[in-house]
Amino acid sequence: MEVTCLLLLALIPFHCRGQGVYAPAQAQIVHAGQACVVKEDNISERVYTIRESDTLVLQCLVTGHPRPQVRWTKTAGSASDKFQETSVFNETLRIERIARTQGGRYYCKAENGVGVPAIKSIRVDVQYLDAPVLTVHQTVSDVRGNFYQEKTVFLRCTVSSNPPARFIWKRGSDTLSHSQDNGVDIYEPLYTQGETKVLKLKNLRPQDYASYTCQVSVRNVCGIPDKAITFRLTNTTAPPALKLSVNETLVVNPGENVTVRCLLTGGDPLPQLHWSHGPGPLPLGALAQGGTLSIPSVQARDSGYYNCTATNNVGNPAKKTVNLLVRSLKNATFQITPDMIKESENIQLGQDLKLSCHVDAVPQEKVAYQWFKNGKPARMSKRLLVTRNDPELPPVTSSLELIDLHFSDYGTYLCLASFPGSPVPDLSIEVNISSETVPPTISVPKGRSVVTVREGSPAELQCEVRGKPRPPVLWSRVDKEAALLPSGLALEETPDGKLRLERVSRDMSGTYRCQTARYNGFNVRSREAQVQLTVHFPPEVEPSSQDVRQALGRPVLLRCSLLRGSPQRIASAVWRFKGQLLPPPPVVPAAATEATDHAELRLDALTRDSSGSYECSVSNDVGSATCLFQVSAKAYSPEFYFDTPNPTRSHKLSKNYSYVLQWTQREPDAVDPVLNYRLSIRQLNQHNAMVKAIPVRRVEKGQLLEYILTDLRVPHSYEIRLTPYTTFGAGDMASRIIHYTEHNTCHFEDEKICGYTQDLTDNFDWTRQNALTQNPKRSPNTGPPTDISGTPEGYYMFIETSRPRELGDRARLVSPLYNASAKFYCVSFFYHMYGKHIGSLNLLVRSRNKGTLDTHAWSLSGNKGNVWQQAHVPINPSGPFQIIFEGVRGSGYLGDIAIDDVTLKKGECPRRQMDPNKVVVMPGSGAPSLSGLQLWGSTAIFLLALQR
């Protein structure tokens, strides 16, 4: 009975094969696009060579089930290369106009959750040749006690290229070398890595005054042409020389117009002049014309170094620099320093006291200071000293020292900074010295030591400073190493002690330090205090969205967990089903008083009515977040199997084709068993779809399911939609596009013969013909009357062995280049070898893995009869390859050999090969045949009769 059932099931075009087709990802990188060459280097590393600005195309061919996801990454390139910091999730990596910085190692990572990911790599070598740069240097030395001078000239040619360039030096049109001219020397300087060649002209002679050309070449790699540069050497050739119209340091007042001229005093050829500014570009409005630089209405921000550079590729560039200083005064500060010898921090009568004044000035050393007391110039005496450049203070600081402080020294002191004779306004600052002048203290106002705000709101941190005078307050972070303030500064000054933060974020939480500055107040140890900032933010939960599948009647537990939040607790949790509020779930007594980090909802038994969308809204009193659950008993989507070997099946002259569609069911045990599949087939660019139902028995995880799609029209593509059905109803649909492909089958029906080419190194060519184009005077008793289809319109390839062909002449037909994406291949073809002078038919495999190597894979000789026969030849190329059909002429003209229907398939060849002497019956020949369905039907009826 079991055998009978199996036979009956075979009548249905649906099959279940085996278990566990899930397989880890495997990957291989193949090239396309504009590669110059793909080769293996000495350590078996794949190298892809491409010309700069061409298009890089790499494909990652993957196998494995489920279909692996592909990710491209890159290393070993320039740190500034943006592609290095990103990933491309696609099986094909395409880079238009590739740059040299994009060379390096590219990795293809394929993973599908089964086993370990597959990682393959290829090194991309970008080839380029820049224009060479030629510079000239010369030396003059005394020889033999000043009897004469020896003048030596060095012509230095430098180029940037990949691969390293070859250099050719020419004088005029003559190529220079050591052996032909003792007066020249050509060498590569140390540490230049093949990028520089020097032509040395020793003890310059009259004939050495000529035009010299440096020609660089990368030997036409990737079609890159040679480049050259020419320099004419004369007896007046000299490096550039410069002088300035102003002093190297130029001090001006703001608002003035500045003009600086850079004058050439030598140089042949005529040098080129260029102005630059450091740091940054030239000021807005500045004009550099030739050797003249003009800056209208100069401002303090325009201060800096201005460089004039002259170049003519002879000697070193000449450079002159002007330091432009625009007078300015800003940031006046003072310091009160009590008696340092007595380590005092207070002002006391009878002790020394120092008042210091500093102004940021340009130029700093030209600023002049004056001290006033109570509005009158301070008079110097033994007890009142003015010093400058105190080593313990910033440079160019003026200090007023009061020795043995008296009561009469109390008063208001003013420090005035100025540029004498300049229109720049003076800058002054006052400090009052009295018994009320005391050092500062700092504290945090009551209730302000911890500041709590919501994320996105403003915050104000405050510290109060007491004392006279009150110095500025400096703020910094405490609890984060090298952390910056929101302003981007490590230290921020606030005159009123308040640090104001706009739109605080959670990363601003922490401890902040406030401290007194040691300027505009007492120059004593800083006083400090701390403020804690706490930023509350809404909760973050997981899962944000989750698809929950379960069989009908089974329990379901939904959990919404708190990932982070401030405060880190759930204040309330509300559940909704399809937007309707649900009653709160029962609370476990032990957890009622504890802060929980998750909320749960339990469904005792899943039904159709309880399937749908659930929401859990979690709050922490600052905000809320939602977990979304889509609960159902729907079946997961099918997983299409993309590794089906040669899924397309068609006959040579048929207008239809069939396609073997295979898939597995994702997590079939998660829900109720799949009862059947609904298959929708729609031709692309058409609206109507054909729908079929495919019944199945119990589907196991990893079980490969198969359905043969028939009556598909050549060469159209189709959209396939496959939906599983359970007792719950329709599950998730999966879709894919299938394309008509011939799997590298060549019928020779097109004049382009599928990209095959005639070998240029053989003796003669293969000929394409059919029964209608045959020569009426062709030799009888040799060659096929028609192609394999038996129709007069069908084409085939053959070798004509009549004169002038001779014994042993060879004709080779070479296939396109194939990328080896599988370990084994099978070459199948039909051959016709009829005639008493038949020579040999050979199949060769040309490997392009390491150079070019032709290997014999199959050979047949002699007369095999007036029939088409089929051969299956296994090959296992290790890299890119071509197949070659070689016909060898026999001893006479009755030796025509033909081939047809050449197919290249991945995988091993059929175990049972056709009998080489068995005639292949062509369609329409009138020979009887049984379809597979008729054969299986007859066998099934026969077995049923036996059982009864």
Short mmCIF file of N, CA and C in Angstrom, two decimals, residues 59-184:
data_model
loop_
_atom_site.label_atom_id
_atom_site.label_comp_id
_atom_site.label_asym_id
_atom_site.label_seq_id
_atom_site.Cartn_x
_atom_site.Cartn_y
_atom_site.Cartn_z
N GLN A 59 31.44 41.32 -7.47
CA GLN A 59 30.26 40.57 -7.10
C GLN A 59 30.62 39.51 -6.08
N CYS A 60 29.79 39.39 -5.08
CA CYS A 60 29.96 38.35 -4.07
C CYS A 60 28.91 37.28 -4.36
N LEU A 61 29.35 36.18 -4.96
CA LEU A 61 28.44 35.09 -5.27
C LEU A 61 28.27 34.24 -4.02
N VAL A 62 27.04 34.05 -3.58
CA VAL A 62 26.80 33.37 -2.32
C VAL A 62 25.90 32.16 -2.53
N THR A 63 26.09 31.17 -1.69
CA THR A 63 25.19 30.04 -1.57
C THR A 63 24.89 29.86 -0.09
N GLY A 64 23.91 29.05 0.19
CA GLY A 64 23.50 28.83 1.57
C GLY A 64 22.01 29.07 1.70
N HIS A 65 21.44 28.47 2.73
CA HIS A 65 19.99 28.63 2.95
C HIS A 65 19.74 28.79 4.44
N PRO A 66 18.97 29.85 4.83
CA PRO A 66 18.32 30.87 3.99
C PRO A 66 19.32 31.72 3.20
N ARG A 67 18.76 32.49 2.27
CA ARG A 67 19.61 33.30 1.41
C ARG A 67 20.48 34.22 2.25
N PRO A 68 21.82 34.13 2.13
CA PRO A 68 22.70 34.96 2.97
C PRO A 68 22.59 36.44 2.62
N GLN A 69 22.78 37.26 3.65
CA GLN A 69 22.90 38.70 3.47
C GLN A 69 24.37 39.03 3.27
N VAL A 70 24.65 39.95 2.37
CA VAL A 70 26.02 40.27 2.00
C VAL A 70 26.37 41.67 2.48
N ARG A 71 27.54 41.79 3.06
CA ARG A 71 28.04 43.09 3.52
C ARG A 71 29.46 43.27 3.03
N TRP A 72 29.73 44.43 2.40
CA TRP A 72 31.07 44.77 1.92
C TRP A 72 31.73 45.76 2.88
N THR A 73 32.98 45.51 3.20
CA THR A 73 33.77 46.46 3.99
C THR A 73 35.15 46.56 3.37
N LYS A 74 35.92 47.52 3.82
CA LYS A 74 37.23 47.76 3.24
C LYS A 74 38.24 48.12 4.32
N THR A 75 39.46 47.66 4.13
CA THR A 75 40.57 48.06 5.00
C THR A 75 41.77 48.36 4.13
N ALA A 76 42.86 48.75 4.80
CA ALA A 76 44.15 48.98 4.12
C ALA A 76 44.08 50.07 3.08
N GLY A 77 43.22 51.07 3.32
CA GLY A 77 43.14 52.20 2.41
C GLY A 77 43.50 53.47 3.14
N SER A 78 43.24 54.58 2.51
CA SER A 78 43.51 55.87 3.13
C SER A 78 42.56 56.10 4.30
N ALA A 79 43.09 56.69 5.36
CA ALA A 79 42.24 56.96 6.54
C ALA A 79 41.15 57.97 6.22
N SER A 80 41.38 58.78 5.17
CA SER A 80 40.36 59.76 4.80
C SER A 80 39.32 59.19 3.85
N ASP A 81 39.47 57.93 3.48
CA ASP A 81 38.54 57.31 2.53
C ASP A 81 37.20 57.06 3.21
N LYS A 82 36.14 57.69 2.73
CA LYS A 82 34.85 57.58 3.39
C LYS A 82 34.28 56.17 3.31
N PHE A 83 34.60 55.48 2.22
CA PHE A 83 34.01 54.14 2.09
C PHE A 83 34.50 53.23 3.20
N GLN A 84 35.68 53.50 3.75
CA GLN A 84 36.23 52.65 4.80
C GLN A 84 35.37 52.71 6.06
N GLU A 85 34.64 53.81 6.24
CA GLU A 85 33.87 53.98 7.46
C GLU A 85 32.42 53.50 7.30
N THR A 86 32.07 53.04 6.13
CA THR A 86 30.70 52.61 5.91
C THR A 86 30.67 51.18 5.41
N SER A 87 29.48 50.63 5.33
CA SER A 87 29.30 49.29 4.81
C SER A 87 28.26 49.33 3.70
N VAL A 88 28.45 48.47 2.71
CA VAL A 88 27.52 48.35 1.60
C VAL A 88 26.85 46.99 1.70
N PHE A 89 25.54 46.99 1.89
CA PHE A 89 24.79 45.74 2.02
C PHE A 89 24.20 45.41 0.64
N ASN A 90 24.98 44.74 -0.17
CA ASN A 90 24.52 44.38 -1.50
C ASN A 90 25.49 43.33 -2.03
N GLU A 91 24.97 42.45 -2.88
CA GLU A 91 25.84 41.43 -3.44
C GLU A 91 26.80 42.00 -4.46
N THR A 92 26.48 43.15 -5.03
CA THR A 92 27.35 43.79 -6.02
C THR A 92 27.86 45.10 -5.47
N LEU A 93 29.17 45.25 -5.47
CA LEU A 93 29.82 46.49 -5.05
C LEU A 93 30.25 47.24 -6.30
N ARG A 94 29.79 48.45 -6.44
CA ARG A 94 30.09 49.25 -7.64
C ARG A 94 30.61 50.61 -7.20
N ILE A 95 31.78 50.98 -7.67
CA ILE A 95 32.36 52.28 -7.36
C ILE A 95 32.68 52.97 -8.68
N GLU A 96 31.95 54.03 -8.98
CA GLU A 96 32.20 54.80 -10.20
C GLU A 96 33.44 55.68 -9.99
N ARG A 97 34.24 55.80 -11.04
CA ARG A 97 35.42 56.67 -11.03
C ARG A 97 36.26 56.42 -9.78
N ILE A 98 36.76 55.23 -9.66
CA ILE A 98 37.53 54.85 -8.48
C ILE A 98 38.78 55.70 -8.37
N ALA A 99 39.11 56.09 -7.14
CA ALA A 99 40.29 56.91 -6.87
C ALA A 99 41.39 56.03 -6.28
N ARG A 100 42.62 56.54 -6.33
CA ARG A 100 43.75 55.75 -5.84
C ARG A 100 43.64 55.48 -4.34
N THR A 101 43.00 56.40 -3.61
CA THR A 101 42.85 56.18 -2.17
C THR A 101 41.87 55.06 -1.86
N GLN A 102 41.11 54.62 -2.87
CA GLN A 102 40.14 53.56 -2.65
C GLN A 102 40.71 52.18 -2.94
N GLY A 103 41.99 52.12 -3.24
CA GLY A 103 42.64 50.83 -3.35
C GLY A 103 42.79 50.21 -1.97
N GLY A 104 42.93 48.91 -1.92
CA GLY A 104 43.08 48.21 -0.65
C GLY A 104 42.37 46.88 -0.68
N ARG A 105 42.14 46.33 0.47
CA ARG A 105 41.51 45.02 0.56
C ARG A 105 40.01 45.19 0.83
N TYR A 106 39.22 44.54 0.00
CA TYR A 106 37.77 44.56 0.14
C TYR A 106 37.30 43.20 0.62
N TYR A 107 36.43 43.24 1.62
CA TYR A 107 35.92 42.02 2.23
C TYR A 107 34.44 41.86 1.92
N CYS A 108 34.07 40.66 1.54
CA CYS A 108 32.67 40.29 1.38
C CYS A 108 32.32 39.35 2.53
N LYS A 109 31.36 39.76 3.34
CA LYS A 109 30.91 38.94 4.46
C LYS A 109 29.48 38.50 4.20
N ALA A 110 29.27 37.20 4.13
CA ALA A 110 27.94 36.65 3.89
C ALA A 110 27.51 35.85 5.11
N GLU A 111 26.33 36.13 5.61
CA GLU A 111 25.83 35.40 6.77
C GLU A 111 24.33 35.23 6.66
N ASN A 112 23.87 34.09 7.17
CA ASN A 112 22.44 33.79 7.13
C ASN A 112 21.94 33.19 8.43
N GLY A 113 22.75 33.32 9.50
CA GLY A 113 22.33 32.83 10.80
C GLY A 113 22.57 31.35 11.00
N VAL A 114 23.13 30.68 10.00
CA VAL A 114 23.44 29.25 10.11
C VAL A 114 24.96 29.11 10.10
N GLY A 115 25.52 28.58 11.16
CA GLY A 115 26.96 28.44 11.22
C GLY A 115 27.65 29.78 11.30
N VAL A 116 28.92 29.79 10.91
CA VAL A 116 29.71 31.02 10.96
C VAL A 116 29.61 31.75 9.63
N PRO A 117 29.74 33.07 9.64
CA PRO A 117 29.68 33.81 8.38
C PRO A 117 30.84 33.42 7.46
N ALA A 118 30.61 33.57 6.18
CA ALA A 118 31.66 33.35 5.18
C ALA A 118 32.28 34.71 4.84
N ILE A 119 33.60 34.76 4.89
CA ILE A 119 34.31 36.01 4.62
C ILE A 119 35.35 35.75 3.53
N LYS A 120 35.25 36.49 2.44
CA LYS A 120 36.22 36.41 1.36
C LYS A 120 36.76 37.81 1.10
N SER A 121 37.96 37.85 0.55
CA SER A 121 38.56 39.17 0.31
C SER A 121 39.29 39.17 -1.02
N ILE A 122 39.48 40.37 -1.53
CA ILE A 122 40.25 40.58 -2.75
C ILE A 122 40.95 41.93 -2.62
N ARG A 123 42.17 42.00 -3.07
CA ARG A 123 42.92 43.26 -3.00
C ARG A 123 42.75 44.01 -4.31
N VAL A 124 42.33 45.25 -4.22
CA VAL A 124 42.12 46.09 -5.39
C VAL A 124 43.33 47.01 -5.52
N ASP A 125 44.00 46.90 -6.66
CA ASP A 125 45.21 47.69 -6.92
C ASP A 125 44.86 48.72 -8.00
N VAL A 126 44.81 49.98 -7.60
CA VAL A 126 44.42 51.06 -8.52
C VAL A 126 45.67 51.59 -9.20
N GLN A 127 45.68 51.56 -10.54
CA GLN A 127 46.84 51.96 -11.32
C GLN A 127 46.66 53.40 -11.81
N TYR A 128 47.75 54.17 -11.76
CA TYR A 128 47.68 55.57 -12.20
C TYR A 128 49.09 56.05 -12.53
N LEU A 129 49.16 57.13 -13.26
CA LEU A 129 50.43 57.77 -13.60
C LEU A 129 50.19 59.27 -13.68
N ASP A 130 50.76 60.01 -12.73
CA ASP A 130 50.62 61.47 -12.73
C ASP A 130 51.64 62.09 -13.67
N ALA A 131 51.45 63.36 -13.94
CA ALA A 131 52.42 64.09 -14.75
C ALA A 131 53.72 64.24 -13.95
N PRO A 132 54.87 64.02 -14.57
CA PRO A 132 56.13 64.13 -13.82
C PRO A 132 56.46 65.59 -13.51
N VAL A 133 57.29 65.78 -12.50
CA VAL A 133 57.78 67.10 -12.11
C VAL A 133 59.30 67.09 -12.24
N LEU A 134 59.87 68.07 -12.94
CA LEU A 134 61.30 68.13 -13.18
C LEU A 134 61.87 69.36 -12.50
N THR A 135 62.85 69.15 -11.64
CA THR A 135 63.54 70.26 -10.98
C THR A 135 65.03 70.17 -11.27
N VAL A 136 65.70 71.34 -11.23
CA VAL A 136 67.12 71.43 -11.59
C VAL A 136 67.88 71.99 -10.41
N HIS A 137 69.01 71.34 -10.09
CA HIS A 137 69.88 71.80 -9.01
C HIS A 137 71.32 71.80 -9.54
N GLN A 138 72.13 72.71 -9.02
CA GLN A 138 73.51 72.77 -9.48
C GLN A 138 74.44 73.04 -8.31
N THR A 139 75.69 72.58 -8.46
CA THR A 139 76.73 72.84 -7.46
C THR A 139 77.96 73.36 -8.19
N VAL A 140 78.68 74.25 -7.53
CA VAL A 140 79.94 74.80 -8.07
C VAL A 140 81.01 74.57 -7.03
N SER A 141 82.13 73.91 -7.40
CA SER A 141 83.19 73.62 -6.43
C SER A 141 84.55 73.92 -7.05
N ASP A 142 85.49 74.32 -6.20
CA ASP A 142 86.86 74.59 -6.66
C ASP A 142 87.64 73.29 -6.75
N VAL A 143 88.44 73.14 -7.77
CA VAL A 143 89.22 71.93 -7.98
C VAL A 143 90.67 72.33 -8.29
N ARG A 144 91.64 71.59 -7.74
CA ARG A 144 93.06 71.77 -8.03
C ARG A 144 93.52 73.19 -7.73
N GLY A 145 93.25 73.62 -6.53
CA GLY A 145 93.78 74.89 -6.07
C GLY A 145 93.34 76.08 -6.87
N ASN A 146 92.03 76.14 -7.16
CA ASN A 146 91.43 77.28 -7.85
C ASN A 146 91.90 77.45 -9.29
N PHE A 147 92.48 76.41 -9.89
CA PHE A 147 92.84 76.54 -11.30
C PHE A 147 91.60 76.63 -12.19
N TYR A 148 90.52 75.86 -11.83
CA TYR A 148 89.26 76.00 -12.58
C TYR A 148 88.12 75.57 -11.66
N GLN A 149 86.94 75.88 -12.07
CA GLN A 149 85.75 75.51 -11.31
C GLN A 149 85.01 74.39 -12.02
N GLU A 150 84.53 73.45 -11.24
CA GLU A 150 83.71 72.36 -11.80
C GLU A 150 82.25 72.65 -11.48
N LYS A 151 81.44 72.64 -12.50
CA LYS A 151 80.01 72.94 -12.35
C LYS A 151 79.22 71.69 -12.68
N THR A 152 78.47 71.20 -11.72
CA THR A 152 77.67 69.97 -11.89
C THR A 152 76.19 70.32 -11.77
N VAL A 153 75.41 69.77 -12.69
CA VAL A 153 73.97 70.04 -12.70
C VAL A 153 73.22 68.73 -12.50
N PHE A 154 72.21 68.77 -11.66
CA PHE A 154 71.36 67.61 -11.39
C PHE A 154 69.95 67.93 -11.87
N LEU A 155 69.44 67.10 -12.76
CA LEU A 155 68.04 67.20 -13.19
C LEU A 155 67.28 66.09 -12.48
N ARG A 156 66.37 66.48 -11.64
CA ARG A 156 65.64 65.53 -10.78
C ARG A 156 64.20 65.40 -11.29
N CYS A 157 63.82 64.18 -11.67
CA CYS A 157 62.48 63.91 -12.20
C CYS A 157 61.72 63.06 -11.20
N THR A 158 60.57 63.55 -10.78
CA THR A 158 59.77 62.85 -9.76
C THR A 158 58.37 62.63 -10.30
N VAL A 159 57.82 61.45 -10.01
CA VAL A 159 56.48 61.13 -10.47
C VAL A 159 55.80 60.26 -9.43
N SER A 160 54.49 60.38 -9.36
CA SER A 160 53.68 59.52 -8.50
C SER A 160 52.94 58.55 -9.40
N SER A 161 53.09 57.25 -9.14
CA SER A 161 52.50 56.26 -10.04
C SER A 161 52.30 54.94 -9.30
N ASN A 162 51.48 54.11 -9.89
CA ASN A 162 51.32 52.73 -9.47
C ASN A 162 50.96 51.92 -10.71
N PRO A 163 51.81 50.97 -11.09
CA PRO A 163 53.04 50.50 -10.45
C PRO A 163 54.17 51.52 -10.61
N PRO A 164 55.33 51.27 -9.99
CA PRO A 164 56.45 52.20 -10.14
C PRO A 164 56.78 52.44 -11.61
N ALA A 165 57.08 53.68 -11.92
CA ALA A 165 57.29 54.07 -13.31
C ALA A 165 58.71 53.75 -13.76
N ARG A 166 58.85 53.58 -15.05
CA ARG A 166 60.17 53.45 -15.70
C ARG A 166 60.52 54.81 -16.28
N PHE A 167 61.78 55.26 -16.06
CA PHE A 167 62.22 56.58 -16.50
C PHE A 167 63.12 56.46 -17.73
N ILE A 168 62.94 57.37 -18.66
CA ILE A 168 63.82 57.49 -19.83
C ILE A 168 64.23 58.95 -19.95
N TRP A 169 65.54 59.19 -19.96
CA TRP A 169 66.05 60.56 -20.12
C TRP A 169 66.49 60.76 -21.56
N LYS A 170 66.16 61.92 -22.12
CA LYS A 170 66.55 62.26 -23.48
C LYS A 170 67.17 63.65 -23.51
N ARG A 171 68.23 63.78 -24.34
CA ARG A 171 68.77 65.09 -24.67
C ARG A 171 68.35 65.36 -26.11
N GLY A 172 67.47 66.32 -26.28
CA GLY A 172 66.86 66.48 -27.58
C GLY A 172 66.01 65.27 -27.88
N SER A 173 66.34 64.56 -28.96
CA SER A 173 65.62 63.33 -29.30
C SER A 173 66.45 62.08 -29.02
N ASP A 174 67.66 62.27 -28.46
CA ASP A 174 68.56 61.14 -28.20
C ASP A 174 68.38 60.65 -26.77
N THR A 175 68.25 59.34 -26.64
CA THR A 175 68.13 58.72 -25.32
C THR A 175 69.49 58.66 -24.65
N LEU A 176 69.55 59.04 -23.38
CA LEU A 176 70.82 59.07 -22.63
C LEU A 176 71.00 57.80 -21.83
N SER A 177 72.27 57.38 -21.72
CA SER A 177 72.61 56.23 -20.88
C SER A 177 74.05 56.37 -20.42
N HIS A 178 74.41 55.59 -19.39
CA HIS A 178 75.78 55.64 -18.86
C HIS A 178 76.80 55.25 -19.93
N SER A 179 76.48 54.23 -20.67
CA SER A 179 77.46 53.64 -21.57
C SER A 179 77.75 54.53 -22.78
N GLN A 180 76.81 55.36 -23.17
CA GLN A 180 76.99 56.15 -24.38
C GLN A 180 77.63 57.51 -24.12
N ASP A 181 77.60 58.00 -22.88
CA ASP A 181 78.11 59.34 -22.59
C ASP A 181 78.72 59.31 -21.19
N ASN A 182 80.04 59.48 -21.12
CA ASN A 182 80.72 59.48 -19.82
C ASN A 182 80.41 60.72 -19.00
N GLY A 183 79.85 61.73 -19.64
CA GLY A 183 79.57 62.96 -18.92
C GLY A 183 78.24 62.96 -18.19
N VAL A 184 77.50 61.88 -18.26
CA VAL A 184 76.21 61.82 -17.57
C VAL A 184 76.20 60.63 -16.62
#
